[in-house]
Short mmCIF file of N, CA and C in Angstrom, two decimals:
data_model
loop_
_atom_site.label_atom_id
_atom_site.label_comp_id
_atom_site.label_asym_id
_atom_site.label_seq_id
_atom_site.Cartn_x
_atom_site.Cartn_y
_atom_site.Cartn_z
N MET A 215 2.65 -22.79 -51.54
CA MET A 215 1.55 -22.12 -52.16
C MET A 215 1.45 -22.49 -53.64
N THR A 216 2.55 -22.75 -54.28
CA THR A 216 2.50 -23.09 -55.69
C THR A 216 1.89 -24.47 -55.91
N GLY A 217 1.77 -25.27 -54.85
CA GLY A 217 1.13 -26.56 -54.98
C GLY A 217 -0.37 -26.41 -55.22
N ILE A 218 -0.96 -25.35 -54.70
CA ILE A 218 -2.39 -25.12 -54.84
C ILE A 218 -2.68 -24.46 -56.19
N PHE A 219 -1.84 -23.55 -56.60
CA PHE A 219 -2.06 -22.78 -57.81
C PHE A 219 -0.92 -23.00 -58.77
N THR A 220 -1.23 -22.96 -60.06
CA THR A 220 -0.16 -23.02 -61.05
C THR A 220 0.54 -21.67 -61.06
N GLU A 221 1.76 -21.68 -61.58
CA GLU A 221 2.51 -20.43 -61.61
C GLU A 221 1.81 -19.38 -62.46
N SER A 222 1.22 -19.80 -63.58
CA SER A 222 0.54 -18.83 -64.44
C SER A 222 -0.70 -18.26 -63.74
N ALA A 223 -1.39 -19.08 -62.95
CA ALA A 223 -2.56 -18.58 -62.22
C ALA A 223 -2.15 -17.53 -61.20
N ILE A 224 -1.02 -17.73 -60.56
CA ILE A 224 -0.52 -16.75 -59.59
C ILE A 224 -0.12 -15.46 -60.28
N HIS A 225 0.50 -15.57 -61.46
CA HIS A 225 0.92 -14.37 -62.18
C HIS A 225 -0.27 -13.56 -62.67
N GLN A 226 -1.45 -14.18 -62.77
CA GLN A 226 -2.64 -13.47 -63.22
C GLN A 226 -3.34 -12.76 -62.06
N LYS A 227 -2.92 -13.00 -60.84
CA LYS A 227 -3.52 -12.37 -59.66
C LYS A 227 -2.96 -10.97 -59.47
N SER A 228 -3.80 -10.11 -58.93
CA SER A 228 -3.33 -8.77 -58.58
C SER A 228 -2.52 -8.87 -57.29
N PRO A 229 -1.71 -7.86 -57.00
CA PRO A 229 -0.97 -7.87 -55.73
C PRO A 229 -1.89 -7.99 -54.51
N GLN A 230 -3.07 -7.38 -54.61
CA GLN A 230 -4.03 -7.44 -53.51
C GLN A 230 -4.56 -8.87 -53.33
N GLU A 231 -4.81 -9.56 -54.44
CA GLU A 231 -5.28 -10.94 -54.37
C GLU A 231 -4.19 -11.87 -53.82
N ILE A 232 -2.95 -11.61 -54.19
CA ILE A 232 -1.83 -12.41 -53.68
C ILE A 232 -1.69 -12.20 -52.18
N THR A 233 -1.86 -10.97 -51.73
CA THR A 233 -1.82 -10.69 -50.29
C THR A 233 -2.90 -11.48 -49.57
N ALA A 234 -4.11 -11.50 -50.12
CA ALA A 234 -5.21 -12.26 -49.52
C ALA A 234 -4.87 -13.75 -49.46
N LEU A 235 -4.25 -14.27 -50.53
CA LEU A 235 -3.84 -15.68 -50.54
C LEU A 235 -2.78 -15.96 -49.48
N LEU A 236 -1.86 -15.02 -49.31
CA LEU A 236 -0.82 -15.19 -48.29
C LEU A 236 -1.43 -15.20 -46.89
N TYR A 237 -2.41 -14.34 -46.65
CA TYR A 237 -3.10 -14.35 -45.35
C TYR A 237 -3.73 -15.72 -45.11
N GLU A 238 -4.42 -16.24 -46.11
CA GLU A 238 -5.09 -17.54 -45.96
C GLU A 238 -4.07 -18.67 -45.74
N ALA A 239 -2.95 -18.62 -46.46
CA ALA A 239 -1.92 -19.64 -46.30
C ALA A 239 -1.31 -19.58 -44.90
N CYS A 240 -1.12 -18.37 -44.39
CA CYS A 240 -0.58 -18.21 -43.04
C CYS A 240 -1.54 -18.78 -42.01
N LEU A 241 -2.82 -18.45 -42.16
CA LEU A 241 -3.84 -18.98 -41.24
C LEU A 241 -3.89 -20.50 -41.28
N THR A 242 -3.83 -21.06 -42.48
CA THR A 242 -3.85 -22.52 -42.63
C THR A 242 -2.68 -23.16 -41.90
N ASN A 243 -1.48 -22.59 -42.07
CA ASN A 243 -0.30 -23.13 -41.39
C ASN A 243 -0.44 -23.05 -39.88
N LEU A 244 -0.98 -21.95 -39.38
CA LEU A 244 -1.16 -21.79 -37.94
C LEU A 244 -2.17 -22.80 -37.40
N GLU A 245 -3.27 -22.96 -38.11
CA GLU A 245 -4.30 -23.92 -37.67
C GLU A 245 -3.78 -25.35 -37.70
N GLU A 246 -3.03 -25.67 -38.75
CA GLU A 246 -2.45 -27.02 -38.84
C GLU A 246 -1.39 -27.25 -37.76
N ALA A 247 -0.67 -26.20 -37.39
CA ALA A 247 0.33 -26.32 -36.32
C ALA A 247 -0.35 -26.67 -35.01
N ILE A 248 -1.52 -26.08 -34.76
CA ILE A 248 -2.27 -26.40 -33.53
C ILE A 248 -2.65 -27.88 -33.54
N GLU A 249 -3.11 -28.37 -34.67
CA GLU A 249 -3.46 -29.80 -34.79
C GLU A 249 -2.23 -30.68 -34.56
N ASP A 250 -1.12 -30.28 -35.15
CA ASP A 250 0.12 -31.06 -35.00
C ASP A 250 0.57 -31.10 -33.54
N ILE A 251 0.45 -29.99 -32.85
CA ILE A 251 0.82 -29.97 -31.43
C ILE A 251 -0.09 -30.90 -30.64
N ALA A 252 -1.38 -30.85 -30.94
CA ALA A 252 -2.33 -31.73 -30.24
C ALA A 252 -2.01 -33.20 -30.50
N ASN A 253 -1.51 -33.50 -31.70
CA ASN A 253 -1.16 -34.88 -32.07
C ASN A 253 0.27 -35.24 -31.70
N LYS A 254 0.96 -34.34 -31.02
CA LYS A 254 2.36 -34.54 -30.61
C LYS A 254 3.31 -34.68 -31.79
N ASP A 255 2.92 -34.13 -32.95
CA ASP A 255 3.79 -34.10 -34.13
C ASP A 255 4.55 -32.78 -34.12
N LEU A 256 5.50 -32.67 -33.20
CA LEU A 256 6.15 -31.39 -32.96
C LEU A 256 7.06 -30.95 -34.10
N VAL A 257 7.61 -31.92 -34.85
CA VAL A 257 8.46 -31.56 -36.00
C VAL A 257 7.60 -30.89 -37.07
N PHE A 258 6.42 -31.46 -37.33
CA PHE A 258 5.52 -30.85 -38.32
C PHE A 258 5.01 -29.50 -37.83
N ALA A 259 4.70 -29.40 -36.55
CA ALA A 259 4.25 -28.12 -35.98
C ALA A 259 5.33 -27.06 -36.18
N ASN A 260 6.57 -27.43 -35.91
CA ASN A 260 7.70 -26.53 -36.09
C ASN A 260 7.77 -26.03 -37.53
N LYS A 261 7.65 -26.94 -38.50
CA LYS A 261 7.72 -26.55 -39.91
C LYS A 261 6.58 -25.60 -40.29
N LYS A 262 5.40 -25.88 -39.80
CA LYS A 262 4.25 -25.04 -40.15
C LYS A 262 4.36 -23.66 -39.51
N LEU A 263 4.87 -23.61 -38.29
CA LEU A 263 5.06 -22.30 -37.64
C LEU A 263 6.16 -21.51 -38.35
N GLN A 264 7.19 -22.20 -38.82
CA GLN A 264 8.24 -21.52 -39.58
C GLN A 264 7.68 -20.99 -40.90
N ARG A 265 6.83 -21.78 -41.57
CA ARG A 265 6.20 -21.33 -42.82
C ARG A 265 5.34 -20.09 -42.56
N ALA A 266 4.58 -20.11 -41.47
CA ALA A 266 3.75 -18.96 -41.14
C ALA A 266 4.63 -17.72 -40.94
N ASN A 267 5.76 -17.88 -40.27
CA ASN A 267 6.68 -16.77 -40.08
C ASN A 267 7.27 -16.29 -41.40
N ASP A 268 7.61 -17.24 -42.28
CA ASP A 268 8.12 -16.86 -43.61
C ASP A 268 7.10 -16.03 -44.37
N ILE A 269 5.83 -16.42 -44.28
CA ILE A 269 4.77 -15.67 -44.96
C ILE A 269 4.67 -14.26 -44.40
N LEU A 270 4.71 -14.12 -43.08
CA LEU A 270 4.67 -12.79 -42.47
C LEU A 270 5.85 -11.94 -42.92
N PHE A 271 7.02 -12.56 -43.04
CA PHE A 271 8.20 -11.85 -43.52
C PHE A 271 7.96 -11.34 -44.94
N ARG A 272 7.41 -12.20 -45.81
CA ARG A 272 7.14 -11.80 -47.19
C ARG A 272 6.10 -10.69 -47.26
N LEU A 273 5.09 -10.79 -46.41
CA LEU A 273 4.08 -9.73 -46.36
C LEU A 273 4.71 -8.40 -45.97
N GLY A 274 5.58 -8.44 -44.97
CA GLY A 274 6.27 -7.21 -44.53
C GLY A 274 7.18 -6.66 -45.60
N ALA A 275 7.86 -7.55 -46.32
CA ALA A 275 8.78 -7.11 -47.37
C ALA A 275 8.02 -6.48 -48.54
N GLY A 276 6.77 -6.85 -48.71
CA GLY A 276 5.99 -6.33 -49.82
C GLY A 276 5.21 -5.07 -49.53
N LEU A 277 5.36 -4.53 -48.33
CA LEU A 277 4.61 -3.32 -47.98
C LEU A 277 5.09 -2.12 -48.79
N ASN A 278 4.15 -1.29 -49.18
CA ASN A 278 4.44 -0.05 -49.87
C ASN A 278 4.42 1.07 -48.83
N TYR A 279 5.58 1.51 -48.41
CA TYR A 279 5.65 2.49 -47.33
C TYR A 279 5.20 3.88 -47.77
N GLU A 280 5.02 4.08 -49.08
CA GLU A 280 4.48 5.34 -49.56
C GLU A 280 2.98 5.44 -49.25
N ALA A 281 2.37 4.32 -48.84
CA ALA A 281 0.94 4.30 -48.52
C ALA A 281 0.65 5.03 -47.21
N GLY A 282 1.70 5.34 -46.47
CA GLY A 282 1.50 6.11 -45.24
C GLY A 282 1.51 5.26 -43.98
N ILE A 283 0.79 5.75 -42.98
CA ILE A 283 0.85 5.18 -41.65
C ILE A 283 0.31 3.73 -41.61
N ILE A 284 -0.63 3.41 -42.50
CA ILE A 284 -1.18 2.06 -42.49
C ILE A 284 -0.09 1.02 -42.77
N ALA A 285 0.85 1.35 -43.64
CA ALA A 285 1.95 0.43 -43.94
C ALA A 285 2.82 0.23 -42.70
N ASP A 286 3.09 1.32 -41.99
CA ASP A 286 3.88 1.22 -40.75
C ASP A 286 3.16 0.38 -39.71
N GLN A 287 1.85 0.58 -39.61
CA GLN A 287 1.08 -0.19 -38.63
C GLN A 287 1.03 -1.68 -38.99
N LEU A 288 0.86 -1.98 -40.28
CA LEU A 288 0.89 -3.38 -40.71
C LEU A 288 2.26 -4.01 -40.43
N ASP A 289 3.31 -3.25 -40.69
CA ASP A 289 4.66 -3.75 -40.43
C ASP A 289 4.82 -4.10 -38.95
N MET A 290 4.34 -3.22 -38.08
CA MET A 290 4.43 -3.49 -36.63
C MET A 290 3.61 -4.73 -36.26
N LEU A 291 2.42 -4.86 -36.86
CA LEU A 291 1.58 -6.03 -36.59
C LEU A 291 2.24 -7.32 -37.08
N TYR A 292 2.80 -7.28 -38.28
CA TYR A 292 3.49 -8.47 -38.82
C TYR A 292 4.65 -8.87 -37.91
N ASN A 293 5.43 -7.87 -37.46
CA ASN A 293 6.56 -8.16 -36.57
C ASN A 293 6.09 -8.70 -35.23
N TYR A 294 5.02 -8.13 -34.70
CA TYR A 294 4.45 -8.62 -33.44
C TYR A 294 4.02 -10.08 -33.58
N MET A 295 3.28 -10.37 -34.65
CA MET A 295 2.81 -11.74 -34.85
C MET A 295 3.98 -12.70 -35.08
N ALA A 296 4.99 -12.25 -35.81
CA ALA A 296 6.16 -13.10 -36.05
C ALA A 296 6.86 -13.42 -34.73
N ASP A 297 7.01 -12.42 -33.87
CA ASP A 297 7.63 -12.65 -32.56
C ASP A 297 6.81 -13.64 -31.72
N LYS A 298 5.48 -13.48 -31.77
CA LYS A 298 4.60 -14.39 -31.03
C LYS A 298 4.71 -15.83 -31.56
N ILE A 299 4.83 -15.96 -32.88
CA ILE A 299 4.96 -17.30 -33.47
C ILE A 299 6.27 -17.96 -33.03
N VAL A 300 7.34 -17.19 -32.98
CA VAL A 300 8.62 -17.73 -32.50
C VAL A 300 8.47 -18.20 -31.06
N GLN A 301 7.85 -17.35 -30.25
CA GLN A 301 7.62 -17.71 -28.84
C GLN A 301 6.77 -18.98 -28.74
N ALA A 302 5.70 -19.05 -29.53
CA ALA A 302 4.81 -20.22 -29.52
C ALA A 302 5.56 -21.46 -29.99
N ASN A 303 6.44 -21.29 -30.96
CA ASN A 303 7.19 -22.43 -31.49
C ASN A 303 8.16 -22.98 -30.44
N LEU A 304 8.77 -22.09 -29.70
CA LEU A 304 9.71 -22.54 -28.66
C LEU A 304 9.00 -23.30 -27.54
N THR A 305 7.80 -22.83 -27.21
CA THR A 305 7.08 -23.42 -26.07
C THR A 305 5.96 -24.36 -26.49
N LYS A 306 5.65 -24.36 -27.80
CA LYS A 306 4.52 -25.13 -28.36
C LYS A 306 3.22 -24.76 -27.63
N ASP A 307 3.06 -23.45 -27.41
CA ASP A 307 1.91 -22.91 -26.69
C ASP A 307 0.78 -22.57 -27.68
N VAL A 308 -0.27 -23.36 -27.64
CA VAL A 308 -1.40 -23.20 -28.54
C VAL A 308 -2.14 -21.87 -28.28
N THR A 309 -2.16 -21.42 -27.04
CA THR A 309 -2.84 -20.17 -26.69
C THR A 309 -2.24 -19.00 -27.46
N ILE A 310 -0.93 -18.97 -27.57
CA ILE A 310 -0.26 -17.90 -28.30
C ILE A 310 -0.60 -17.98 -29.79
N ILE A 311 -0.62 -19.19 -30.33
CA ILE A 311 -0.97 -19.36 -31.76
C ILE A 311 -2.39 -18.88 -32.01
N LYS A 312 -3.30 -19.19 -31.09
CA LYS A 312 -4.69 -18.75 -31.25
C LYS A 312 -4.79 -17.23 -31.22
N GLU A 313 -3.97 -16.58 -30.40
CA GLU A 313 -3.95 -15.12 -30.35
C GLU A 313 -3.51 -14.55 -31.71
N VAL A 314 -2.49 -15.16 -32.29
CA VAL A 314 -2.01 -14.72 -33.61
C VAL A 314 -3.09 -14.95 -34.66
N ILE A 315 -3.75 -16.10 -34.61
CA ILE A 315 -4.83 -16.40 -35.56
C ILE A 315 -5.92 -15.34 -35.46
N GLN A 316 -6.30 -14.99 -34.25
CA GLN A 316 -7.36 -13.99 -34.06
C GLN A 316 -6.97 -12.65 -34.69
N THR A 317 -5.74 -12.23 -34.45
CA THR A 317 -5.26 -10.97 -35.00
C THR A 317 -5.23 -11.04 -36.54
N LEU A 318 -4.71 -12.14 -37.06
CA LEU A 318 -4.60 -12.29 -38.50
C LEU A 318 -5.96 -12.41 -39.17
N GLU A 319 -6.91 -13.04 -38.50
CA GLU A 319 -8.27 -13.12 -39.05
C GLU A 319 -8.90 -11.73 -39.17
N GLU A 320 -8.65 -10.87 -38.19
CA GLU A 320 -9.18 -9.51 -38.24
C GLU A 320 -8.56 -8.74 -39.40
N ILE A 321 -7.26 -8.90 -39.60
CA ILE A 321 -6.58 -8.24 -40.72
C ILE A 321 -7.13 -8.78 -42.05
N THR A 322 -7.29 -10.09 -42.13
CA THR A 322 -7.79 -10.73 -43.35
C THR A 322 -9.20 -10.25 -43.69
N THR A 323 -10.05 -10.18 -42.69
CA THR A 323 -11.42 -9.72 -42.91
C THR A 323 -11.42 -8.28 -43.42
N ALA A 324 -10.63 -7.43 -42.80
CA ALA A 324 -10.55 -6.02 -43.23
C ALA A 324 -9.99 -5.93 -44.65
N TRP A 325 -8.98 -6.72 -44.95
CA TRP A 325 -8.35 -6.71 -46.27
C TRP A 325 -9.36 -7.13 -47.34
N ASN A 326 -10.07 -8.23 -47.09
CA ASN A 326 -11.04 -8.73 -48.06
C ASN A 326 -12.19 -7.73 -48.26
N LYS A 327 -12.60 -7.07 -47.17
CA LYS A 327 -13.66 -6.06 -47.27
C LYS A 327 -13.18 -4.89 -48.12
N ALA A 328 -11.95 -4.46 -47.90
CA ALA A 328 -11.39 -3.34 -48.68
C ALA A 328 -11.28 -3.72 -50.16
N MET A 329 -10.88 -4.96 -50.44
CA MET A 329 -10.79 -5.41 -51.83
C MET A 329 -12.17 -5.42 -52.48
N LYS A 330 -13.17 -5.88 -51.75
CA LYS A 330 -14.54 -5.94 -52.27
C LYS A 330 -15.06 -4.53 -52.55
N ASN A 331 -14.82 -3.61 -51.62
CA ASN A 331 -15.26 -2.22 -51.80
C ASN A 331 -14.56 -1.58 -52.99
N LYS A 332 -13.27 -1.87 -53.15
CA LYS A 332 -12.52 -1.30 -54.28
C LYS A 332 -13.08 -1.83 -55.59
N SER A 333 -13.40 -3.12 -55.64
CA SER A 333 -13.96 -3.71 -56.85
C SER A 333 -15.32 -3.10 -57.17
N ALA A 334 -16.14 -2.90 -56.15
CA ALA A 334 -17.46 -2.31 -56.35
C ALA A 334 -17.34 -0.88 -56.85
N ASN A 335 -16.41 -0.12 -56.28
CA ASN A 335 -16.20 1.26 -56.70
C ASN A 335 -15.66 1.32 -58.12
N LEU A 336 -14.76 0.39 -58.47
CA LEU A 336 -14.20 0.34 -59.81
C LEU A 336 -15.29 0.01 -60.82
N ALA A 337 -16.15 -0.96 -60.50
CA ALA A 337 -17.25 -1.33 -61.39
C ALA A 337 -18.21 -0.17 -61.58
N ALA A 338 -18.52 0.54 -60.51
CA ALA A 338 -19.42 1.70 -60.61
C ALA A 338 -18.80 2.79 -61.48
N GLY A 339 -17.52 3.01 -61.33
CA GLY A 339 -16.81 4.00 -62.14
C GLY A 339 -16.81 3.62 -63.61
N LEU A 340 -16.61 2.34 -63.90
CA LEU A 340 -16.63 1.88 -65.29
C LEU A 340 -18.03 2.03 -65.90
N ARG A 341 -19.06 1.75 -65.10
CA ARG A 341 -20.44 1.92 -65.58
C ARG A 341 -20.70 3.39 -65.92
N GLN A 342 -20.23 4.29 -65.05
CA GLN A 342 -20.43 5.72 -65.29
C GLN A 342 -19.73 6.16 -66.58
N LYS A 343 -18.52 5.65 -66.79
CA LYS A 343 -17.78 6.01 -68.01
C LYS A 343 -18.50 5.47 -69.24
N ALA A 344 -19.01 4.25 -69.14
CA ALA A 344 -19.73 3.65 -70.27
C ALA A 344 -20.99 4.45 -70.58
N LEU A 345 -21.72 4.86 -69.55
CA LEU A 345 -22.93 5.66 -69.75
C LEU A 345 -22.59 7.01 -70.38
N ALA A 346 -21.52 7.62 -69.91
CA ALA A 346 -21.10 8.91 -70.46
C ALA A 346 -20.72 8.77 -71.93
N TYR A 347 -20.04 7.68 -72.26
CA TYR A 347 -19.64 7.42 -73.65
C TYR A 347 -20.88 7.23 -74.52
N GLU A 348 -21.83 6.42 -74.04
CA GLU A 348 -23.06 6.18 -74.80
C GLU A 348 -23.83 7.48 -75.00
N LYS A 349 -23.86 8.29 -73.99
CA LYS A 349 -24.55 9.58 -74.07
C LYS A 349 -23.90 10.46 -75.14
N SER A 350 -22.57 10.50 -75.13
CA SER A 350 -21.87 11.36 -76.10
C SER A 350 -22.06 10.84 -77.51
N VAL A 351 -22.10 9.53 -77.70
CA VAL A 351 -22.32 8.94 -79.01
C VAL A 351 -23.72 9.28 -79.51
N LEU A 352 -24.71 9.19 -78.61
CA LEU A 352 -26.08 9.52 -78.98
C LEU A 352 -26.21 10.98 -79.36
N MET A 353 -25.51 11.86 -78.67
CA MET A 353 -25.56 13.30 -78.96
C MET A 353 -24.92 13.60 -80.29
N GLU A 354 -23.85 12.89 -80.63
CA GLU A 354 -23.16 13.09 -81.91
C GLU A 354 -24.04 12.66 -83.07
N ASP A 355 -24.84 11.62 -82.86
CA ASP A 355 -25.72 11.09 -83.91
C ASP A 355 -26.86 12.06 -84.20
N ASN A 356 -27.22 12.87 -83.22
CA ASN A 356 -28.35 13.80 -83.41
C ASN A 356 -27.88 15.03 -84.05
#
């Protein structure tokens, strides 16, 4: 992942943005593993599936369990997908990889939607604060 982004660029990302990047990197590795299997490059497929599993492990390690049941559910999903990737790696079964991709795409879509909604809500809140400040300044001037 550091090949795509400089270290300073990664440090400027929020934890939510880093999670989104990890989802995308995992998907990329899974999709490339399918291509490698089709091309009979099984060593490369193995490495990409291992990378995808490493990413899932990091995602699980970064969960905030104080967030409640959603963290537990994500942990179970990450473990399920990791187990499926191991199974797919042993058998080089593309069908299993596609199942994991489908699940991860759904999580990624929901994550990105939640990030977008949070940004929109934050922007609306900042606008309200700015308007309230301007109003109070105008009242003080009168």
